[in-house]
Amino acid sequence: AQTVTQSQPEMSVQEAETVTLSCTYDTSESDYYLFWYKQPPSRQMILVIRQEAYKQQNATENRFSVNFQKAAKSFSLKISDSQLGDAAMYFCAYRSTTTSGTYKYIFGTGTRLKVLA
Amino acid sequence: DVKVTQSSRYLVKRTGEKVFLECVQDMDHENMFWYRQDPGLGLRLIYFSYDVKMKEKGDIPEGYSVSREKKERFSLILESASTNQTSMYLCASSPLRAGNTIYFGEGSWLTVV
């Protein structure tokens, strides 16, 4: 069964600095998608970034980028120039193909990011 | 914009009550999901549905059932609520096309007393 592991329950970063959140996953699939979601105090889940496994190039969205290592099954999120508004819970997610041919999404346990002024 | 609407943000129910959590999406998505979120446990999948009247168990289906009579609506049912079902419940939807993301509602806080 596919699993997603986030080993850092909590991280802190100084405003304007860079922080990296870790995520590893386990799968036997060769083609899949990985995601990072942000959940601010409002609890509304927001997509941060998405990576397709067959693409070698790491995805980037403004200050957010990923380091995707397919062989190591690692998918870390780097936040550059951290801002106070980045403080949130971050979830790593994997899109899994089910036996019925549809998809389901498996989430990690989350990393709470604190941004210090 | 995709809109996933959960009918109740906050509910307080008594042990043994039957509880309905309703979710509606407006983007004609085939897939719909119910997750439970607890501190330290992340999001755990309860049930999901890929078509009307079709459902599959997630990782923690015990004590829950679901109903999908219309494509846009997916209901989570707690047949007999228990205190260990006190949690945040998140509904989500996604299209069937490969690679597309999952869109979430704002969540329903359920307290069972």
PDB file of C-alpha atoms in Angstrom:
ATOM      1  CA  ALA A   1       0.000   0.000   0.000  1.00  0.00           C
ATOM      2  CA  GLN A   2       1.131   3.507  -0.720  1.00  0.00           C
ATOM      3  CA  THR A   3       2.214   5.608   2.237  1.00  0.00           C
ATOM      4  CA  VAL A   4       3.320   9.201   2.707  1.00  0.00           C
ATOM      5  CA  THR A   5       5.651  10.151   5.553  1.00  0.00           C
ATOM      6  CA  GLN A   6       6.378  13.606   6.896  1.00  0.00           C
ATOM      7  CA  SER A   7       8.966  13.221   9.636  1.00  0.00           C
ATOM      8  CA  GLN A   8       8.978  16.841  10.845  1.00  0.00           C
ATOM      9  CA  PRO A   9       5.911  17.618  12.970  1.00  0.00           C
ATOM     10  CA  GLU A  10       6.987  21.238  13.359  1.00  0.00           C
ATOM     11  CA  MET A  11       9.487  23.607  11.770  1.00  0.00           C
ATOM     12  CA  SER A  12      10.424  27.241  12.365  1.00  0.00           C
ATOM     13  CA  VAL A  13      11.978  29.762  10.025  1.00  0.00           C
ATOM     14  CA  GLN A  14      12.961  33.398  10.298  1.00  0.00           C
ATOM     15  CA  GLU A  15      11.140  35.805   8.054  1.00  0.00           C
ATOM     16  CA  ALA A  16      12.960  36.189   4.703  1.00  0.00           C
ATOM     17  CA  GLU A  17      14.914  32.978   5.223  1.00  0.00           C
ATOM     18  CA  THR A  18      14.586  29.641   3.403  1.00  0.00           C
ATOM     19  CA  VAL A  19      13.109  26.472   4.835  1.00  0.00           C
ATOM     20  CA  THR A  20      12.760  22.935   3.477  1.00  0.00           C
ATOM     21  CA  LEU A  21       9.976  20.560   4.460  1.00  0.00           C
ATOM     22  CA  SER A  22      10.585  16.848   3.955  1.00  0.00           C
ATOM     23  CA  CYS A  23       8.323  14.185   2.517  1.00  0.00           C
ATOM     24  CA  THR A  24       8.964  10.586   1.551  1.00  0.00           C
ATOM     25  CA  TYR A  25       6.545   8.129   0.019  1.00  0.00           C
ATOM     26  CA  ASP A  26       6.344   4.497  -0.804  1.00  0.00           C
ATOM     27  CA  THR A  27       4.827   3.137  -4.001  1.00  0.00           C
ATOM     28  CA  SER A  28       5.244   0.505  -6.672  1.00  0.00           C
ATOM     29  CA  GLU A  29       3.622   2.668  -9.350  1.00  0.00           C
ATOM     30  CA  SER A  30       5.784   4.222 -12.030  1.00  0.00           C
ATOM     31  CA  ASP A  31       3.533   7.108 -12.984  1.00  0.00           C
ATOM     32  CA  TYR A  32       1.903   9.227 -10.326  1.00  0.00           C
ATOM     33  CA  TYR A  33       1.445  12.742  -9.015  1.00  0.00           C
ATOM     34  CA  LEU A  34       2.659  14.403  -5.861  1.00  0.00           C
ATOM     35  CA  PHE A  35       1.315  17.520  -4.195  1.00  0.00           C
ATOM     36  CA  TRP A  36       1.982  19.960  -1.405  1.00  0.00           C
ATOM     37  CA  TYR A  37      -1.031  21.538   0.250  1.00  0.00           C
ATOM     38  CA  LYS A  38      -1.114  24.390   2.740  1.00  0.00           C
ATOM     39  CA  GLN A  39      -3.709  24.651   5.500  1.00  0.00           C
ATOM     40  CA  PRO A  40      -3.723  28.063   7.216  1.00  0.00           C
ATOM     41  CA  PRO A  41      -5.621  28.694  10.471  1.00  0.00           C
ATOM     42  CA  SER A  42      -8.819  29.141   8.447  1.00  0.00           C
ATOM     43  CA  ARG A  43      -8.547  25.388   7.699  1.00  0.00           C
ATOM     44  CA  GLN A  44      -9.144  25.870   3.964  1.00  0.00           C
ATOM     45  CA  MET A  45      -6.731  23.592   2.090  1.00  0.00           C
ATOM     46  CA  ILE A  46      -4.802  25.383  -0.636  1.00  0.00           C
ATOM     47  CA  LEU A  47      -2.733  23.737  -3.365  1.00  0.00           C
ATOM     48  CA  VAL A  48       0.856  24.955  -3.214  1.00  0.00           C
ATOM     49  CA  ILE A  49       2.576  22.937  -5.909  1.00  0.00           C
ATOM     50  CA  ARG A  50       2.191  19.766  -7.986  1.00  0.00           C
ATOM     51  CA  GLN A  51       4.735  17.399  -9.532  1.00  0.00           C
ATOM     52  CA  GLU A  52       4.212  14.759 -12.207  1.00  0.00           C
ATOM     53  CA  ALA A  53       6.463  11.771 -11.602  1.00  0.00           C
ATOM     54  CA  TYR A  54       7.445  11.270 -15.220  1.00  0.00           C
ATOM     55  CA  LYS A  55       8.762  14.830 -15.451  1.00  0.00           C
ATOM     56  CA  GLN A  56      12.413  15.126 -14.494  1.00  0.00           C
ATOM     57  CA  GLN A  57      12.232  18.866 -13.966  1.00  0.00           C
ATOM     58  CA  ASN A  58      11.354  20.023 -10.486  1.00  0.00           C
ATOM     59  CA  ALA A  59       8.171  22.072 -10.245  1.00  0.00           C
ATOM     60  CA  THR A  60       8.379  25.721  -9.202  1.00  0.00           C
ATOM     61  CA  GLU A  61       5.692  28.226  -8.218  1.00  0.00           C
ATOM     62  CA  ASN A  62       7.090  31.647  -7.332  1.00  0.00           C
ATOM     63  CA  ARG A  63       8.821  31.245  -3.927  1.00  0.00           C
ATOM     64  CA  PHE A  64       7.903  27.562  -3.692  1.00  0.00           C
ATOM     65  CA  SER A  65       9.911  24.792  -5.330  1.00  0.00           C
ATOM     66  CA  VAL A  66      10.308  21.084  -4.906  1.00  0.00           C
ATOM     67  CA  ASN A  67      13.232  18.694  -4.896  1.00  0.00           C
ATOM     68  CA  PHE A  68      11.833  15.532  -6.443  1.00  0.00           C
ATOM     69  CA  GLN A  69      14.077  12.490  -6.184  1.00  0.00           C
ATOM     70  CA  LYS A  70      12.147   9.646  -7.810  1.00  0.00           C
ATOM     71  CA  ALA A  71      14.617   6.871  -7.063  1.00  0.00           C
ATOM     72  CA  ALA A  72      14.794   7.878  -3.410  1.00  0.00           C
ATOM     73  CA  LYS A  73      11.012   8.462  -3.296  1.00  0.00           C
ATOM     74  CA  SER A  74      11.569  11.857  -1.791  1.00  0.00           C
ATOM     75  CA  PHE A  75       9.569  15.038  -2.439  1.00  0.00           C
ATOM     76  CA  SER A  76      10.684  18.014  -0.355  1.00  0.00           C
ATOM     77  CA  LEU A  77       9.246  21.533  -0.463  1.00  0.00           C
ATOM     78  CA  LYS A  78      11.514  24.576  -0.345  1.00  0.00           C
ATOM     79  CA  ILE A  79      10.061  27.932   0.629  1.00  0.00           C
ATOM     80  CA  SER A  80      12.306  30.872  -0.189  1.00  0.00           C
ATOM     81  CA  ASP A  81      12.061  34.376   1.294  1.00  0.00           C
ATOM     82  CA  SER A  82       9.611  33.131   3.939  1.00  0.00           C
ATOM     83  CA  GLN A  83       6.752  35.452   4.804  1.00  0.00           C
ATOM     84  CA  LEU A  84       4.498  35.637   7.849  1.00  0.00           C
ATOM     85  CA  GLY A  85       1.629  34.493   5.666  1.00  0.00           C
ATOM     86  CA  ASP A  86       3.432  31.206   4.996  1.00  0.00           C
ATOM     87  CA  ALA A  87       2.750  30.088   8.560  1.00  0.00           C
ATOM     88  CA  ALA A  88       0.445  27.088   8.229  1.00  0.00           C
ATOM     89  CA  MET A  89       0.220  23.320   8.303  1.00  0.00           C
ATOM     90  CA  TYR A  90       1.734  21.776   5.188  1.00  0.00           C
ATOM     91  CA  PHE A  91       0.628  18.413   3.873  1.00  0.00           C
ATOM     92  CA  CYS A  92       2.381  16.244   1.332  1.00  0.00           C
ATOM     93  CA  ALA A  93       0.039  14.110  -0.782  1.00  0.00           C
ATOM     94  CA  TYR A  94       0.276  11.296  -3.309  1.00  0.00           C
ATOM     95  CA  ARG A  95      -2.312  10.468  -5.950  1.00  0.00           C
ATOM     96  CA  SER A  96      -2.824   6.724  -6.063  1.00  0.00           C
ATOM     97  CA  THR A  97      -4.612   4.679  -8.729  1.00  0.00           C
ATOM     98  CA  THR A  98      -7.257   2.392  -7.274  1.00  0.00           C
ATOM     99  CA  THR A  99      -8.248  -1.110  -8.371  1.00  0.00           C
ATOM    100  CA  SER A 100     -11.385   0.363  -9.953  1.00  0.00           C
ATOM    101  CA  GLY A 101      -9.232   2.571 -12.160  1.00  0.00           C
ATOM    102  CA  THR A 102      -9.993   5.835 -10.434  1.00  0.00           C
ATOM    103  CA  TYR A 103      -7.805   7.884  -8.112  1.00  0.00           C
ATOM    104  CA  LYS A 104      -7.546   8.566  -4.439  1.00  0.00           C
ATOM    105  CA  TYR A 105      -5.251  10.923  -2.570  1.00  0.00           C
ATOM    106  CA  ILE A 106      -3.096   9.840   0.352  1.00  0.00           C
ATOM    107  CA  PHE A 107      -1.855  12.493   2.761  1.00  0.00           C
ATOM    108  CA  GLY A 108       0.989  12.678   5.228  1.00  0.00           C
ATOM    109  CA  THR A 109       0.605  13.709   8.848  1.00  0.00           C
ATOM    110  CA  GLY A 110       1.604  17.293   8.165  1.00  0.00           C
ATOM    111  CA  THR A 111       4.327  19.738   9.194  1.00  0.00           C
ATOM    112  CA  ARG A 112       3.406  22.858  11.105  1.00  0.00           C
ATOM    113  CA  LEU A 113       5.505  25.780   9.885  1.00  0.00           C
ATOM    114  CA  LYS A 114       6.065  28.767  12.146  1.00  0.00           C
ATOM    115  CA  VAL A 115       7.486  31.974  10.685  1.00  0.00           C
ATOM    116  CA  LEU A 116       9.324  34.177  13.153  1.00  0.00           C
ATOM    117  CA  ALA A 117       9.370  37.938  12.685  1.00  0.00           C
TER     118      ALA A 117
ATOM    119  CA  ASP B   1     -13.413  28.751  -9.254  1.00  0.00           C
ATOM    120  CA  VAL B   2     -14.200  25.320  -7.927  1.00  0.00           C
ATOM    121  CA  LYS B   3     -16.555  25.400  -5.020  1.00  0.00           C
ATOM    122  CA  VAL B   4     -16.938  22.582  -2.543  1.00  0.00           C
ATOM    123  CA  THR B   5     -19.523  23.421   0.052  1.00  0.00           C
ATOM    124  CA  GLN B   6     -20.026  21.625   3.320  1.00  0.00           C
ATOM    125  CA  SER B   7     -23.413  22.393   4.781  1.00  0.00           C
ATOM    126  CA  SER B   8     -22.403  22.650   8.438  1.00  0.00           C
ATOM    127  CA  ARG B   9     -19.218  24.197   9.827  1.00  0.00           C
ATOM    128  CA  TYR B  10     -19.875  23.305  13.459  1.00  0.00           C
ATOM    129  CA  LEU B  11     -22.049  20.570  14.890  1.00  0.00           C
ATOM    130  CA  VAL B  12     -22.591  19.217  18.381  1.00  0.00           C
ATOM    131  CA  LYS B  13     -24.341  15.851  18.583  1.00  0.00           C
ATOM    132  CA  ARG B  14     -25.123  13.385  21.312  1.00  0.00           C
ATOM    133  CA  THR B  15     -23.740   9.874  21.541  1.00  0.00           C
ATOM    134  CA  GLY B  16     -25.925   7.451  19.612  1.00  0.00           C
ATOM    135  CA  GLU B  17     -27.429  10.081  17.312  1.00  0.00           C
ATOM    136  CA  LYS B  18     -27.476   9.594  13.548  1.00  0.00           C
ATOM    137  CA  VAL B  19     -25.434  12.346  11.941  1.00  0.00           C
ATOM    138  CA  PHE B  20     -25.456  13.523   8.331  1.00  0.00           C
ATOM    139  CA  LEU B  21     -22.642  15.622   6.876  1.00  0.00           C
ATOM    140  CA  GLU B  22     -23.505  17.026   3.468  1.00  0.00           C
ATOM    141  CA  CYS B  23     -21.160  18.116   0.711  1.00  0.00           C
ATOM    142  CA  VAL B  24     -21.891  19.676  -2.673  1.00  0.00           C
ATOM    143  CA  GLN B  25     -19.484  20.523  -5.493  1.00  0.00           C
ATOM    144  CA  ASP B  26     -20.275  22.703  -8.484  1.00  0.00           C
ATOM    145  CA  MET B  27     -17.650  21.606 -11.037  1.00  0.00           C
ATOM    146  CA  ASP B  28     -19.141  18.332 -12.304  1.00  0.00           C
ATOM    147  CA  HIS B  29     -16.277  16.340 -10.788  1.00  0.00           C
ATOM    148  CA  GLU B  30     -16.526  12.572 -10.940  1.00  0.00           C
ATOM    149  CA  ASN B  31     -14.605  11.878  -7.744  1.00  0.00           C
ATOM    150  CA  MET B  32     -15.638  12.909  -4.267  1.00  0.00           C
ATOM    151  CA  PHE B  33     -13.984  12.133  -0.949  1.00  0.00           C
ATOM    152  CA  TRP B  34     -14.517  12.297   2.795  1.00  0.00           C
ATOM    153  CA  TYR B  35     -11.498  12.696   5.045  1.00  0.00           C
ATOM    154  CA  ARG B  36     -11.112  12.968   8.752  1.00  0.00           C
ATOM    155  CA  GLN B  37      -8.416  15.237  10.198  1.00  0.00           C
ATOM    156  CA  ASP B  38      -6.992  14.713  13.674  1.00  0.00           C
ATOM    157  CA  PRO B  39      -3.887  16.264  15.272  1.00  0.00           C
ATOM    158  CA  GLY B  40      -0.796  14.189  14.594  1.00  0.00           C
ATOM    159  CA  LEU B  41      -2.668  11.853  12.253  1.00  0.00           C
ATOM    160  CA  GLY B  42      -3.066  14.099   9.239  1.00  0.00           C
ATOM    161  CA  LEU B  43      -5.892  13.446   6.797  1.00  0.00           C
ATOM    162  CA  ARG B  44      -7.276   9.941   6.739  1.00  0.00           C
ATOM    163  CA  LEU B  45      -9.574   8.781   3.974  1.00  0.00           C
ATOM    164  CA  ILE B  46     -12.941   7.468   5.137  1.00  0.00           C
ATOM    165  CA  TYR B  47     -14.782   6.806   1.861  1.00  0.00           C
ATOM    166  CA  PHE B  48     -14.664   7.990  -1.695  1.00  0.00           C
ATOM    167  CA  SER B  49     -16.926   7.808  -4.727  1.00  0.00           C
ATOM    168  CA  TYR B  50     -16.093   7.889  -8.418  1.00  0.00           C
ATOM    169  CA  ASP B  51     -19.635   7.919  -9.786  1.00  0.00           C
ATOM    170  CA  VAL B  52     -23.250   8.178  -8.719  1.00  0.00           C
ATOM    171  CA  LYS B  53     -24.156   5.300  -6.400  1.00  0.00           C
ATOM    172  CA  MET B  54     -20.556   4.026  -6.529  1.00  0.00           C
ATOM    173  CA  LYS B  55     -18.387   4.070  -3.425  1.00  0.00           C
ATOM    174  CA  GLU B  56     -15.170   2.595  -2.120  1.00  0.00           C
ATOM    175  CA  LYS B  57     -13.853   2.245   1.391  1.00  0.00           C
ATOM    176  CA  GLY B  58     -10.899   4.301   2.414  1.00  0.00           C
ATOM    177  CA  ASP B  59      -8.550   3.596   5.277  1.00  0.00           C
ATOM    178  CA  ILE B  60     -10.954   4.122   8.191  1.00  0.00           C
ATOM    179  CA  PRO B  61     -14.529   3.291   7.065  1.00  0.00           C
ATOM    180  CA  GLU B  62     -15.673   1.671  10.318  1.00  0.00           C
ATOM    181  CA  GLY B  63     -18.594   3.502  11.882  1.00  0.00           C
ATOM    182  CA  TYR B  64     -19.332   5.493   8.727  1.00  0.00           C
ATOM    183  CA  SER B  65     -21.368   5.111   5.580  1.00  0.00           C
ATOM    184  CA  VAL B  66     -21.840   7.345   2.536  1.00  0.00           C
ATOM    185  CA  SER B  67     -24.444   8.162  -0.039  1.00  0.00           C
ATOM    186  CA  ARG B  68     -24.113   9.579  -3.528  1.00  0.00           C
ATOM    187  CA  GLU B  69     -27.474   9.845  -5.246  1.00  0.00           C
ATOM    188  CA  LYS B  70     -26.511  12.806  -7.438  1.00  0.00           C
ATOM    189  CA  LYS B  71     -23.170  13.575  -9.018  1.00  0.00           C
ATOM    190  CA  GLU B  72     -22.730  16.863  -7.198  1.00  0.00           C
ATOM    191  CA  ARG B  73     -23.637  15.654  -3.714  1.00  0.00           C
ATOM    192  CA  PHE B  74     -21.802  13.270  -1.376  1.00  0.00           C
ATOM    193  CA  SER B  75     -23.055  12.619   2.135  1.00  0.00           C
ATOM    194  CA  LEU B  76     -21.220  11.135   5.089  1.00  0.00           C
ATOM    195  CA  ILE B  77     -23.379   9.311   7.614  1.00  0.00           C
ATOM    196  CA  LEU B  78     -22.528   8.380  11.167  1.00  0.00           C
ATOM    197  CA  GLU B  79     -25.132   5.746  11.989  1.00  0.00           C
ATOM    198  CA  SER B  80     -24.626   5.994  15.749  1.00  0.00           C
ATOM    199  CA  ALA B  81     -22.237   8.754  16.718  1.00  0.00           C
ATOM    200  CA  SER B  82     -19.596   8.023  19.325  1.00  0.00           C
ATOM    201  CA  THR B  83     -17.231  10.320  21.196  1.00  0.00           C
ATOM    202  CA  ASN B  84     -14.231   8.956  19.272  1.00  0.00           C
ATOM    203  CA  GLN B  85     -15.775  10.379  16.111  1.00  0.00           C
ATOM    204  CA  THR B  86     -15.282  13.908  17.410  1.00  0.00           C
ATOM    205  CA  SER B  87     -13.114  15.395  14.682  1.00  0.00           C
ATOM    206  CA  MET B  88     -12.769  17.723  11.736  1.00  0.00           C
ATOM    207  CA  TYR B  89     -14.311  16.283   8.576  1.00  0.00           C
ATOM    208  CA  LEU B  90     -13.172  17.447   5.164  1.00  0.00           C
ATOM    209  CA  CYS B  91     -15.026  16.849   1.912  1.00  0.00           C
ATOM    210  CA  ALA B  92     -13.169  17.081  -1.378  1.00  0.00           C
ATOM    211  CA  SER B  93     -13.684  16.538  -5.087  1.00  0.00           C
ATOM    212  CA  SER B  94     -11.522  16.007  -8.135  1.00  0.00           C
ATOM    213  CA  PRO B  95     -12.049  15.390 -11.837  1.00  0.00           C
ATOM    214  CA  LEU B  96     -11.225  12.012 -13.297  1.00  0.00           C
ATOM    215  CA  ARG B  97      -8.639  13.413 -15.711  1.00  0.00           C
ATOM    216  CA  ALA B  98      -5.107  12.389 -14.880  1.00  0.00           C
ATOM    217  CA  GLY B  99      -3.060  14.758 -12.804  1.00  0.00           C
ATOM    218  CA  ASN B 100      -5.762  17.040 -11.615  1.00  0.00           C
ATOM    219  CA  THR B 101      -5.754  18.253  -8.077  1.00  0.00           C
ATOM    220  CA  ILE B 102      -8.203  17.670  -5.297  1.00  0.00           C
ATOM    221  CA  TYR B 103     -10.335  20.555  -4.081  1.00  0.00           C
ATOM    222  CA  PHE B 104     -11.484  20.827  -0.509  1.00  0.00           C
ATOM    223  CA  GLY B 105     -14.417  22.277   1.368  1.00  0.00           C
ATOM    224  CA  GLU B 106     -13.915  24.372   4.484  1.00  0.00           C
ATOM    225  CA  GLY B 107     -14.451  21.467   6.832  1.00  0.00           C
ATOM    226  CA  SER B 108     -17.045  20.480   9.399  1.00  0.00           C
ATOM    227  CA  TRP B 109     -16.145  20.417  13.063  1.00  0.00           C
ATOM    228  CA  LEU B 110     -18.130  17.649  14.753  1.00  0.00           C
ATOM    229  CA  THR B 111     -18.243  17.277  18.505  1.00  0.00           C
ATOM    230  CA  VAL B 112     -19.975  14.217  19.940  1.00  0.00           C
ATOM    231  CA  VAL B 113     -20.882  14.531  23.602  1.00  0.00           C
TER     232      VAL B 113
END
